[in-house]
Short mmCIF file of C-alpha atoms in Angstrom, two decimals:
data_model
loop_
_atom_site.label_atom_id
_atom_site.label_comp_id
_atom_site.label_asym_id
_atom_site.label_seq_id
_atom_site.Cartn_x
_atom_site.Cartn_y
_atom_site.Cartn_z
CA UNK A 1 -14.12 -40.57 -65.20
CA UNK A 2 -11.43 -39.95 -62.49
CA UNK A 3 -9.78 -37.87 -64.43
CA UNK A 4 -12.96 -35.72 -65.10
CA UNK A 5 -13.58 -35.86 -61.50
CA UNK A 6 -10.30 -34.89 -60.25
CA UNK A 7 -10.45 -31.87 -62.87
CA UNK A 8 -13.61 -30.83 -60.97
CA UNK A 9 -12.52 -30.65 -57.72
CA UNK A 10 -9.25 -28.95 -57.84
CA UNK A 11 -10.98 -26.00 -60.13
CA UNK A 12 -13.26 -25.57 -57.64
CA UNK A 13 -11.78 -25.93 -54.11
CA UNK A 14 -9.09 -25.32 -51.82
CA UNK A 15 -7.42 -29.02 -52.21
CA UNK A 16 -4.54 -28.99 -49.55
CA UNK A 17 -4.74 -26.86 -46.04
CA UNK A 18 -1.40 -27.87 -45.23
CA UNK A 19 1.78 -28.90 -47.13
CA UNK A 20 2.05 -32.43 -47.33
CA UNK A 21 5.74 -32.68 -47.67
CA UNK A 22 8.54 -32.69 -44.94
CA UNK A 23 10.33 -29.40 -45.01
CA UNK A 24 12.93 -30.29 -42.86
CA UNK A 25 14.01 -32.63 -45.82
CA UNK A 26 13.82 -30.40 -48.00
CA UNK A 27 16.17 -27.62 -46.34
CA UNK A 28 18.98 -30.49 -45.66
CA UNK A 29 18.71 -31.28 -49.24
CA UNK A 30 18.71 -28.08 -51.33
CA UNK A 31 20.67 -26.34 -48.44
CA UNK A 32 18.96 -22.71 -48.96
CA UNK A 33 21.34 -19.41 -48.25
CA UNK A 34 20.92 -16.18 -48.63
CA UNK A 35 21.48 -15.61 -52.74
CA UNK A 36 19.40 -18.01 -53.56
CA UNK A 37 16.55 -17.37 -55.89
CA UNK A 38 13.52 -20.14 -55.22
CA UNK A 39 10.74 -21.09 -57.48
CA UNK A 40 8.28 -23.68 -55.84
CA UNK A 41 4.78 -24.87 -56.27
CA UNK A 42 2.64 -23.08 -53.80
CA UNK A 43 0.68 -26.28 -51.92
CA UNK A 44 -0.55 -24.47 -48.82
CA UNK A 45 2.18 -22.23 -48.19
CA UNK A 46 4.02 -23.68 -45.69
CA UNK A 47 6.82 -24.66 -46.72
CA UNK A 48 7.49 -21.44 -48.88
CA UNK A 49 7.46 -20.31 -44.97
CA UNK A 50 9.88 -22.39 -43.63
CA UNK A 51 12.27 -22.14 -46.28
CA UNK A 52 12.18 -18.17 -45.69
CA UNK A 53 13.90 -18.65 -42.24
CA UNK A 54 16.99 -20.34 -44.60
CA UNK A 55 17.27 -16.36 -45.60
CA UNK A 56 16.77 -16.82 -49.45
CA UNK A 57 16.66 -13.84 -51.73
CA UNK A 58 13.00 -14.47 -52.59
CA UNK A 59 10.38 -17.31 -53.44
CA UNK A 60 8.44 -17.62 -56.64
CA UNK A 61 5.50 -19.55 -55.62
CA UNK A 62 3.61 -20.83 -58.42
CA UNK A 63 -0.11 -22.86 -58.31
CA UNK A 64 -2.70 -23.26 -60.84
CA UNK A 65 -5.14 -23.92 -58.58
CA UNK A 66 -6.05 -20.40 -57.72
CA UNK A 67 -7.53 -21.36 -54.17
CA UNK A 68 -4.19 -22.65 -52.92
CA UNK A 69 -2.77 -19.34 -53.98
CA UNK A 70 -5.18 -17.21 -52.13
CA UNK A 71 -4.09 -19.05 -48.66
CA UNK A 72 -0.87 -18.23 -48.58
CA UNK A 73 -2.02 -14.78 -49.58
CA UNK A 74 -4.03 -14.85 -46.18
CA UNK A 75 -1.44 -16.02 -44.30
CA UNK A 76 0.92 -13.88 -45.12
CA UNK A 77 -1.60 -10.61 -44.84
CA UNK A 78 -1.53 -12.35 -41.38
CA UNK A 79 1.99 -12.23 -40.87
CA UNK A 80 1.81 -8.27 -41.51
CA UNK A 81 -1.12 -7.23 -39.57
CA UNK A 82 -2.14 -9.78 -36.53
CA UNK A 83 0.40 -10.48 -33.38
CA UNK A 84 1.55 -13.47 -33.15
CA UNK A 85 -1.06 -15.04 -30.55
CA UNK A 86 -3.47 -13.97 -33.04
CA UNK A 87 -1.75 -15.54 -35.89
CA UNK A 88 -1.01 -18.70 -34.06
CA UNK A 89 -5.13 -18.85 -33.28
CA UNK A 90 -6.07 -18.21 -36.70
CA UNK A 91 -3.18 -20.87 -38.47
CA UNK A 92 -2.48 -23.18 -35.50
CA UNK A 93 -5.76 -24.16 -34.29
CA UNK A 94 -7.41 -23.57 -37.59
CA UNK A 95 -9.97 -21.13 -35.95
CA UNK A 96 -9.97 -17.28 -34.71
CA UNK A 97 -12.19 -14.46 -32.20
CA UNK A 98 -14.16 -12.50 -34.68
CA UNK A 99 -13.17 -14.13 -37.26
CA UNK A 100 -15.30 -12.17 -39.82
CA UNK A 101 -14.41 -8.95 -38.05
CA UNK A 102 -10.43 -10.06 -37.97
CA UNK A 103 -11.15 -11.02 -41.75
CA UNK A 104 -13.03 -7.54 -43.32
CA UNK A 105 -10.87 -4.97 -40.98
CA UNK A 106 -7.29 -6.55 -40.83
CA UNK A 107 -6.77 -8.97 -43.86
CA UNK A 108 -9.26 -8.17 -46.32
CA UNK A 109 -7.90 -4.94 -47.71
CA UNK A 110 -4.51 -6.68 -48.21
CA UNK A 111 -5.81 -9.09 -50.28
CA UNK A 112 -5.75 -9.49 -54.44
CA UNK A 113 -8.70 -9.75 -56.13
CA UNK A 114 -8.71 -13.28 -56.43
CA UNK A 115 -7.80 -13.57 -52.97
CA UNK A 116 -11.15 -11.73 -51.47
CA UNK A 117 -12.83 -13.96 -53.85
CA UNK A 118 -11.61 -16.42 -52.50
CA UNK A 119 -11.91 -15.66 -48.74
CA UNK A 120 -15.02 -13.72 -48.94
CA UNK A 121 -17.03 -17.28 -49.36
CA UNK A 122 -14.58 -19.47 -47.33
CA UNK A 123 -13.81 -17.26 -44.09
CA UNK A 124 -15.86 -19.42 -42.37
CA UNK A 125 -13.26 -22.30 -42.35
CA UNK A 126 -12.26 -20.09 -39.59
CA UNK A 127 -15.42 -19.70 -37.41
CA UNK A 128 -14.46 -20.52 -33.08
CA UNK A 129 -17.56 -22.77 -33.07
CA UNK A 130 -16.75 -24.57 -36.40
CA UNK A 131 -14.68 -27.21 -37.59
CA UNK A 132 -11.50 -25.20 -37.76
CA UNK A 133 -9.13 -24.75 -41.24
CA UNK A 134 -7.96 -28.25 -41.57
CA UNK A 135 -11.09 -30.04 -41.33
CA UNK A 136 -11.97 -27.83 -44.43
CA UNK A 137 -11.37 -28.21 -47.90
CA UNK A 138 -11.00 -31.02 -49.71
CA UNK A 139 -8.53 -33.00 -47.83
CA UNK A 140 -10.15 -31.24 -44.94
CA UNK A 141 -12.98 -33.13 -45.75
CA UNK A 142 -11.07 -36.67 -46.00
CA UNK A 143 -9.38 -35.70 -42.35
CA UNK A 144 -12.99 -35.00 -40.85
CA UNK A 145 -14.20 -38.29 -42.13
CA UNK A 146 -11.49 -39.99 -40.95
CA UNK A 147 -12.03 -38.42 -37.15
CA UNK A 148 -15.83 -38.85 -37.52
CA UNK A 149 -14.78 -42.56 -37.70
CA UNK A 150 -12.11 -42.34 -34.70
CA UNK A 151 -14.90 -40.40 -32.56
CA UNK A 152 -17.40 -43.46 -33.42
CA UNK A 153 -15.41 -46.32 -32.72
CA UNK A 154 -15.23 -46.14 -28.77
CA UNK A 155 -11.88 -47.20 -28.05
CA UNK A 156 -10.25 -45.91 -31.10
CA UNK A 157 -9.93 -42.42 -30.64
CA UNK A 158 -8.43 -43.16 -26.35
CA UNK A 159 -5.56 -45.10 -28.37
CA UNK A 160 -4.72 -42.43 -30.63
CA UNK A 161 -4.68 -39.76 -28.34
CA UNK A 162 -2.36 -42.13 -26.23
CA UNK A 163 -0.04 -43.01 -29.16
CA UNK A 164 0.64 -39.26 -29.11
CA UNK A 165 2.20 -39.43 -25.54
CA UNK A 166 4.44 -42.12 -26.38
CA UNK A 167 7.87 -41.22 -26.39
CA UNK A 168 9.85 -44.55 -27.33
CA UNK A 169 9.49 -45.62 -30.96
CA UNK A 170 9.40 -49.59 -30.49
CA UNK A 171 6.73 -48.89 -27.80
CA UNK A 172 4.83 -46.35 -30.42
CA UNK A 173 5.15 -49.47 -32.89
CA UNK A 174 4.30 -52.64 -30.71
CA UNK A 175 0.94 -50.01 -29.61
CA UNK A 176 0.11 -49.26 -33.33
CA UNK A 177 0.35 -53.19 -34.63
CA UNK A 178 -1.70 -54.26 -31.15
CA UNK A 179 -4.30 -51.80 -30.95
CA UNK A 180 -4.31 -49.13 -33.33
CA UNK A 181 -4.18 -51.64 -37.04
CA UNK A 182 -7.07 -53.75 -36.30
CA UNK A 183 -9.30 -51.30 -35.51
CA UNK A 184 -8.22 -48.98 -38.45
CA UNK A 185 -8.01 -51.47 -41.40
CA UNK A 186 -11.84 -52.44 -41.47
CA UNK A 187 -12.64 -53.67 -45.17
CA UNK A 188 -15.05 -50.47 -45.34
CA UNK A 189 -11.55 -48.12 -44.87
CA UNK A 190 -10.21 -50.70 -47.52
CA UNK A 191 -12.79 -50.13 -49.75
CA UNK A 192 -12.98 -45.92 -49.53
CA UNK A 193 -9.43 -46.11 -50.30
CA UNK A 194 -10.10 -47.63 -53.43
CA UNK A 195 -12.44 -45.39 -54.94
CA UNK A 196 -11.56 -42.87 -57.33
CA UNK A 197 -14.01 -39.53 -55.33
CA UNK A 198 -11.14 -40.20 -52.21
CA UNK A 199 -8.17 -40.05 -54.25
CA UNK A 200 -9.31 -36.47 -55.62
CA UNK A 201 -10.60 -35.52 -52.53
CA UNK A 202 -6.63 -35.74 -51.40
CA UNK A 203 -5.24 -34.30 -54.28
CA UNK A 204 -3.87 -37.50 -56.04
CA UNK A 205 -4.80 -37.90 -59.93
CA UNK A 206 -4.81 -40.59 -61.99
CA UNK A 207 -1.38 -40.61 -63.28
CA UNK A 208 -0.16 -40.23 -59.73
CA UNK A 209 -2.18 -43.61 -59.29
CA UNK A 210 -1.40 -45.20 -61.82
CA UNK A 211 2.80 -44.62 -61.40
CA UNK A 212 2.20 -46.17 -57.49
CA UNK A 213 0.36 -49.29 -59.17
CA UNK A 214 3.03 -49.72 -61.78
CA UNK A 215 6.17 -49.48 -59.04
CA UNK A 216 4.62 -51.03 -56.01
CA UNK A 217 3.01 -53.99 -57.35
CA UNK A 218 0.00 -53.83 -54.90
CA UNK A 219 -3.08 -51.88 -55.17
CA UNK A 220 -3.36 -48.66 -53.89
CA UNK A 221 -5.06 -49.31 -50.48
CA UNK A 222 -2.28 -51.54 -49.48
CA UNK A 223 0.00 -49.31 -50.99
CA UNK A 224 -1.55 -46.78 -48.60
CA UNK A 225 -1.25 -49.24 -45.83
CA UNK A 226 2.09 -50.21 -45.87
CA UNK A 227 3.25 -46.52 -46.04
CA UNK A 228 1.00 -45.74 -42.97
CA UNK A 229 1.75 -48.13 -40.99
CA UNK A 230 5.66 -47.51 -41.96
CA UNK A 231 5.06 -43.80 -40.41
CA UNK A 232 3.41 -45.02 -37.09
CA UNK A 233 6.52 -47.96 -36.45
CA UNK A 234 9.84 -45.81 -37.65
CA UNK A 235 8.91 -42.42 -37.02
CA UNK A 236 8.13 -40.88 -33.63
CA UNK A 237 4.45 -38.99 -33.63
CA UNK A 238 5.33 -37.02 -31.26
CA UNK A 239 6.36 -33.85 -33.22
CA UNK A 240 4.84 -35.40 -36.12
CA UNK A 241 2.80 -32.52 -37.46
CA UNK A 242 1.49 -33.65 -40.50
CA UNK A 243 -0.63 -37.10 -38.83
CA UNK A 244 -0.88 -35.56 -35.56
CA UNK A 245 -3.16 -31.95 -37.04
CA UNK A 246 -5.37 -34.31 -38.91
CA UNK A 247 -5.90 -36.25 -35.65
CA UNK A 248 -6.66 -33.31 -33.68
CA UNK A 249 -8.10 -30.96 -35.69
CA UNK A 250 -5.32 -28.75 -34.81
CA UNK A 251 -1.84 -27.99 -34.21
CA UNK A 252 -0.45 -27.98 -30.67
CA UNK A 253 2.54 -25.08 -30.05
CA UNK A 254 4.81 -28.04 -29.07
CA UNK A 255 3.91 -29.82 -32.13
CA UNK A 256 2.92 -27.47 -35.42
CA UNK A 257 5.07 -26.05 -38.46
CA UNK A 258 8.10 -23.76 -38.06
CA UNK A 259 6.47 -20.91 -39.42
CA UNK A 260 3.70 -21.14 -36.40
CA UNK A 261 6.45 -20.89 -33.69
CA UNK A 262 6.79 -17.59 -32.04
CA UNK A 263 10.68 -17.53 -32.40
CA UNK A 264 10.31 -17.22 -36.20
CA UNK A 265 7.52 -14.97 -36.17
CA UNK A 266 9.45 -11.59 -36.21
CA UNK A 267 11.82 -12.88 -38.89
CA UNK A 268 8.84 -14.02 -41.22
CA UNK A 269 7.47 -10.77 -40.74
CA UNK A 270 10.13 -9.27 -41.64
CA UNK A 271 10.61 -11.51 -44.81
CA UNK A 272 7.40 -11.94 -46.18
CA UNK A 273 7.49 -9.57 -48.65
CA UNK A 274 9.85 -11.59 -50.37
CA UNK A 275 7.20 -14.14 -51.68
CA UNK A 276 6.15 -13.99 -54.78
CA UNK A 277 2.54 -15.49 -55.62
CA UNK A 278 1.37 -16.79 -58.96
CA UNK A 279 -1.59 -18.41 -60.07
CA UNK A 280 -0.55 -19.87 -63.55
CA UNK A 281 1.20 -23.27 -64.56
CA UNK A 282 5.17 -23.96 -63.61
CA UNK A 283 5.75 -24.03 -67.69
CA UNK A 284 4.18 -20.58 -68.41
CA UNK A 285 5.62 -19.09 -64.96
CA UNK A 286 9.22 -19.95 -66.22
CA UNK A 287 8.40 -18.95 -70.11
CA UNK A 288 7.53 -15.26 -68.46
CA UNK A 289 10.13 -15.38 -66.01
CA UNK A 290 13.33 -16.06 -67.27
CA UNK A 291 15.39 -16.18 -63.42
CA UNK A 292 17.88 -17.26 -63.22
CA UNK A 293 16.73 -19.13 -60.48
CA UNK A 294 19.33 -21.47 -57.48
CA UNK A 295 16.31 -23.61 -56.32
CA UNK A 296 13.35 -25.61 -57.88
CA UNK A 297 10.85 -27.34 -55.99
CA UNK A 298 8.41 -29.61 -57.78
CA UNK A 299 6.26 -31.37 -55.03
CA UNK A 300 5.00 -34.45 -56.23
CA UNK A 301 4.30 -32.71 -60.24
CA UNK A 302 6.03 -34.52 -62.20
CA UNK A 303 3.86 -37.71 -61.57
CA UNK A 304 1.34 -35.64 -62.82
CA UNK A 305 2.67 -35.01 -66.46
CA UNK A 306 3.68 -38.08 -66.88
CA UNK A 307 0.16 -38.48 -69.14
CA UNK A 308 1.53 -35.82 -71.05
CA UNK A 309 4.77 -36.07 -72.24
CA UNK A 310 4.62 -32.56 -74.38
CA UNK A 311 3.94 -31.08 -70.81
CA UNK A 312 6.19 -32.68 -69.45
CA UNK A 313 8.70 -32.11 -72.00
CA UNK A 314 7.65 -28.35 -71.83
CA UNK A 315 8.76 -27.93 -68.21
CA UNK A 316 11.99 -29.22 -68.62
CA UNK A 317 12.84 -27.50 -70.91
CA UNK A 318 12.17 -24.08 -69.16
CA UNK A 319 13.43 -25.48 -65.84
CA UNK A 320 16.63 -25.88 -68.09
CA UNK A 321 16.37 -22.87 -70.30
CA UNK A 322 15.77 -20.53 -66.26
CA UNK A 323 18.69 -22.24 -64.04
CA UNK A 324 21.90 -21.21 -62.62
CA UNK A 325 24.44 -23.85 -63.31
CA UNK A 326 24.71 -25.84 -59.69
CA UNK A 327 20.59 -25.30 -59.44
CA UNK A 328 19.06 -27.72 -57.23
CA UNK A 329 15.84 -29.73 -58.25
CA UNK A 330 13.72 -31.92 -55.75
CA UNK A 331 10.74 -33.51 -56.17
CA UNK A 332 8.83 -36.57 -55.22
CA UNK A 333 6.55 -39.37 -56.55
CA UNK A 334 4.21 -42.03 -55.45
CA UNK A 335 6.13 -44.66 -57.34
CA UNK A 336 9.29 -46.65 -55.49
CA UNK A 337 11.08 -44.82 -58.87
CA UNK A 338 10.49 -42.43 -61.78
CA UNK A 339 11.90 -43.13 -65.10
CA UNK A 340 9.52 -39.76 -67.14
CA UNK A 341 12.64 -37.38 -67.07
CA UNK A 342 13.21 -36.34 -70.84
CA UNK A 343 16.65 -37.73 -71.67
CA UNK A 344 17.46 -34.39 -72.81
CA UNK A 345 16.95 -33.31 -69.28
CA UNK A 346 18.95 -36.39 -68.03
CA UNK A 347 22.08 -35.36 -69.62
CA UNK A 348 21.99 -31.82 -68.11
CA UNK A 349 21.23 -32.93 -64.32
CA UNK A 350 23.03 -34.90 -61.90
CA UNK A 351 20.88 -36.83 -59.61
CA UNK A 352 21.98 -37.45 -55.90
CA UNK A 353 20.00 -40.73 -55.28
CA UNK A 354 22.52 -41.23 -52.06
CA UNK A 355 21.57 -38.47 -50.11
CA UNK A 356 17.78 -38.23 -51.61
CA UNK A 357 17.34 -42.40 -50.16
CA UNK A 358 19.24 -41.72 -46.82
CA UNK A 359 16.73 -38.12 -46.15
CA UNK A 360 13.70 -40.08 -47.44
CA UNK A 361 14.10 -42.68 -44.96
CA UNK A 362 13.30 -39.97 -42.13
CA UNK A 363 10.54 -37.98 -43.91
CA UNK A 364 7.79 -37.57 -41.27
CA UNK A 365 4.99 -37.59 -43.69
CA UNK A 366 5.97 -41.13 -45.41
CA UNK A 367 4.01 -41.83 -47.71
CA UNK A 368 5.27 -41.12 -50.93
CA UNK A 369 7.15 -43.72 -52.77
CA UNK A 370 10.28 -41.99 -53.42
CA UNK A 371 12.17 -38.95 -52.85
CA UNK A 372 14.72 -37.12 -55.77
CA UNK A 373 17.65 -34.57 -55.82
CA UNK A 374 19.50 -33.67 -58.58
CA UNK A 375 21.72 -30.33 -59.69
CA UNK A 376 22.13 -28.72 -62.90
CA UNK A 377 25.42 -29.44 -64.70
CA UNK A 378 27.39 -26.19 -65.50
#
């Protein structure tokens, strides 16, 4: 049934409006120049974003979700045609002026196919009196419910928007444990977290949950707890993007992505044409592209073959078969390890588990289990 379920919704919708993993990380770890040759899972686009400003020679982004695909198509028709107040409007507070006139005159005609079919139903998410991008989609729709519940429990939603002004991280911790936990952790937010409809709704299958049950020992709301309430006592919220746009609603100019700040805009637009987008799996990508490629970066994926070892077998091997000797590899999981790599693929990759733990410990988003680096033998 969960499986079924998750199947449904990520055919049919846009699941993530915003990368969920730190990019900052990322960059420190695969250390991106200019040569390198990048293949990535799309996600919302982001990322492939940021890592453009490290002056790469392009970026294969790959999806099969066709939906996730078509938004970083619209962002970067964005890039090319809007300035950047526009583009900050229409990507930083989720919402834009004539937003079906912006859409049909300005980004429409640069679009795929399977882009306009994707933004000729959806360019709403946009509307000025609406709900804005991030409270849209399917995680969009997890974030709203989650504010609907700030906005309804009176004090609740004055702490959080006072957390955010907090400077000091002890202070931001001793507020969270006194007046931001008991408020939060009802048994009803217990119980939603348990249930199969929210885990798809955020993106998460069942092999994803089941590899955070098998590693943390706990069940997956306190799983989800403990990682929460590790973000809001270590890391500073103050230019915490990821927490702080599903708070809001939006992203603030002093608090938002790299690729939303005006000093990068002219270099994005001049790079943007260096994306590549694909709507097909990472496997059948690789068998059709043969590279070689400097970079590979998996997301959270391979918890998500690990129901299927011939999948996950498959990718390996083409990761393998596509690589530059010295290639870099990250990905993450929702387990505190991950033991699925092929052996086959073990003996051609050195992992870096020193300088994966030490970055992981300062990833703003926090709550995946563990974080993994590893290069390609020559």
């Amino acid at each position: 049934m969960q499986r079924w379920l998750f199947n449904q919704v990520h055919k049919r919708h846009l699941i993530y409006n915003q990368c969920w993993e730190d990019p900052v990380i990322d960059r420190e770890a695969l250390k991106i120049v200019p040569g390198d040759r990048i293949v990535m899972i799309t996600s919302a686009g982001c990322n492939a974003l940021d890592y453009l400003l490290s002056d790469p020679d392009w970026i294969d982004c790959v999806d099969l979700n066709p939906h996730q695909t078509a938004l970083l198509e619209l962002k970067l028709a964005a890039l090319k045609t809007l300035s950047y107040a526009e583009f900050f409007e229409m990507f930083g507070t989720g919402r834009i002026q004539d937003h079906q006139e912006v859409y049909r005159r300005r980004l429409r005609p640069l679009l795929s196919c399977g882009g306009r079919r994707t933004w000729d139903s959806r360019i709403r998410y946009f509307d000025p009196a609406g709900r804005g991008l991030y409270f849209h989609g399917s995680s969009g729709f997890v974030a709203r419910a989650f504010a609907w519940y700030i906005d309804h429990r009176a004090p609740l939603r004055a702490e959080i928007d006072h957390m955010q002004t907090i400077r000091d991280v002890e202070e931001q911790a001793a507020f969270y444990h006194s007046r931001i936990a008991p408020q939060l952790w009802t048994p009803a937010v217990r119980w939603l977290l348990r249930r199969h409809v929210s885990m798809a709704l955020l993106g998460v299958p069942e092999a994803q949950v089941k590899q955070i049950r098998s590693t943390a020992r706990q069940d997956l709301s306190a799983f989800i707890r403990s990682r929460v309430d590790r973000v809001f006592t270590t890391i500073p919220i103050a230019d915490n993007y990821f927490w702080r746009v599903y708070m809001n609603g939006r992203y603030s100019p002093e608090c938002c992505p790299n690729y939303l700040k005006e000093e990068n805009f002219e270099r994005l637009r001049e790079r943007c044409s260096r994306i590549r987008l694909h709507s097909m799996s990472l496997a059948d990508f690789l068998a059709q592209n043969r590279g070689p490629f400097s970079v590979y970066v998996l997301l959270d994926h391979m918890d998500w073959l690990t129901n299927s070892k011939k999948l996950l077998y498959r990718e390996w091997r083409r990761i393998l078969e596509t690589a530059r000797p010295g290639a870099r590899i990250i990905y993450r999981s929702g387990g505190a390890s991950f033991d699925h790599v092929p052996a086959f693929a073990r003996r051609r990759i050195e992992y870096r588990p020193d300088i994966a733990g030490a970055l992981h410990e300062r990833d703003r988003v926090g709550t995946y289990g563990s974080f993994h680096l590893a290069w390609v033998r020559a």
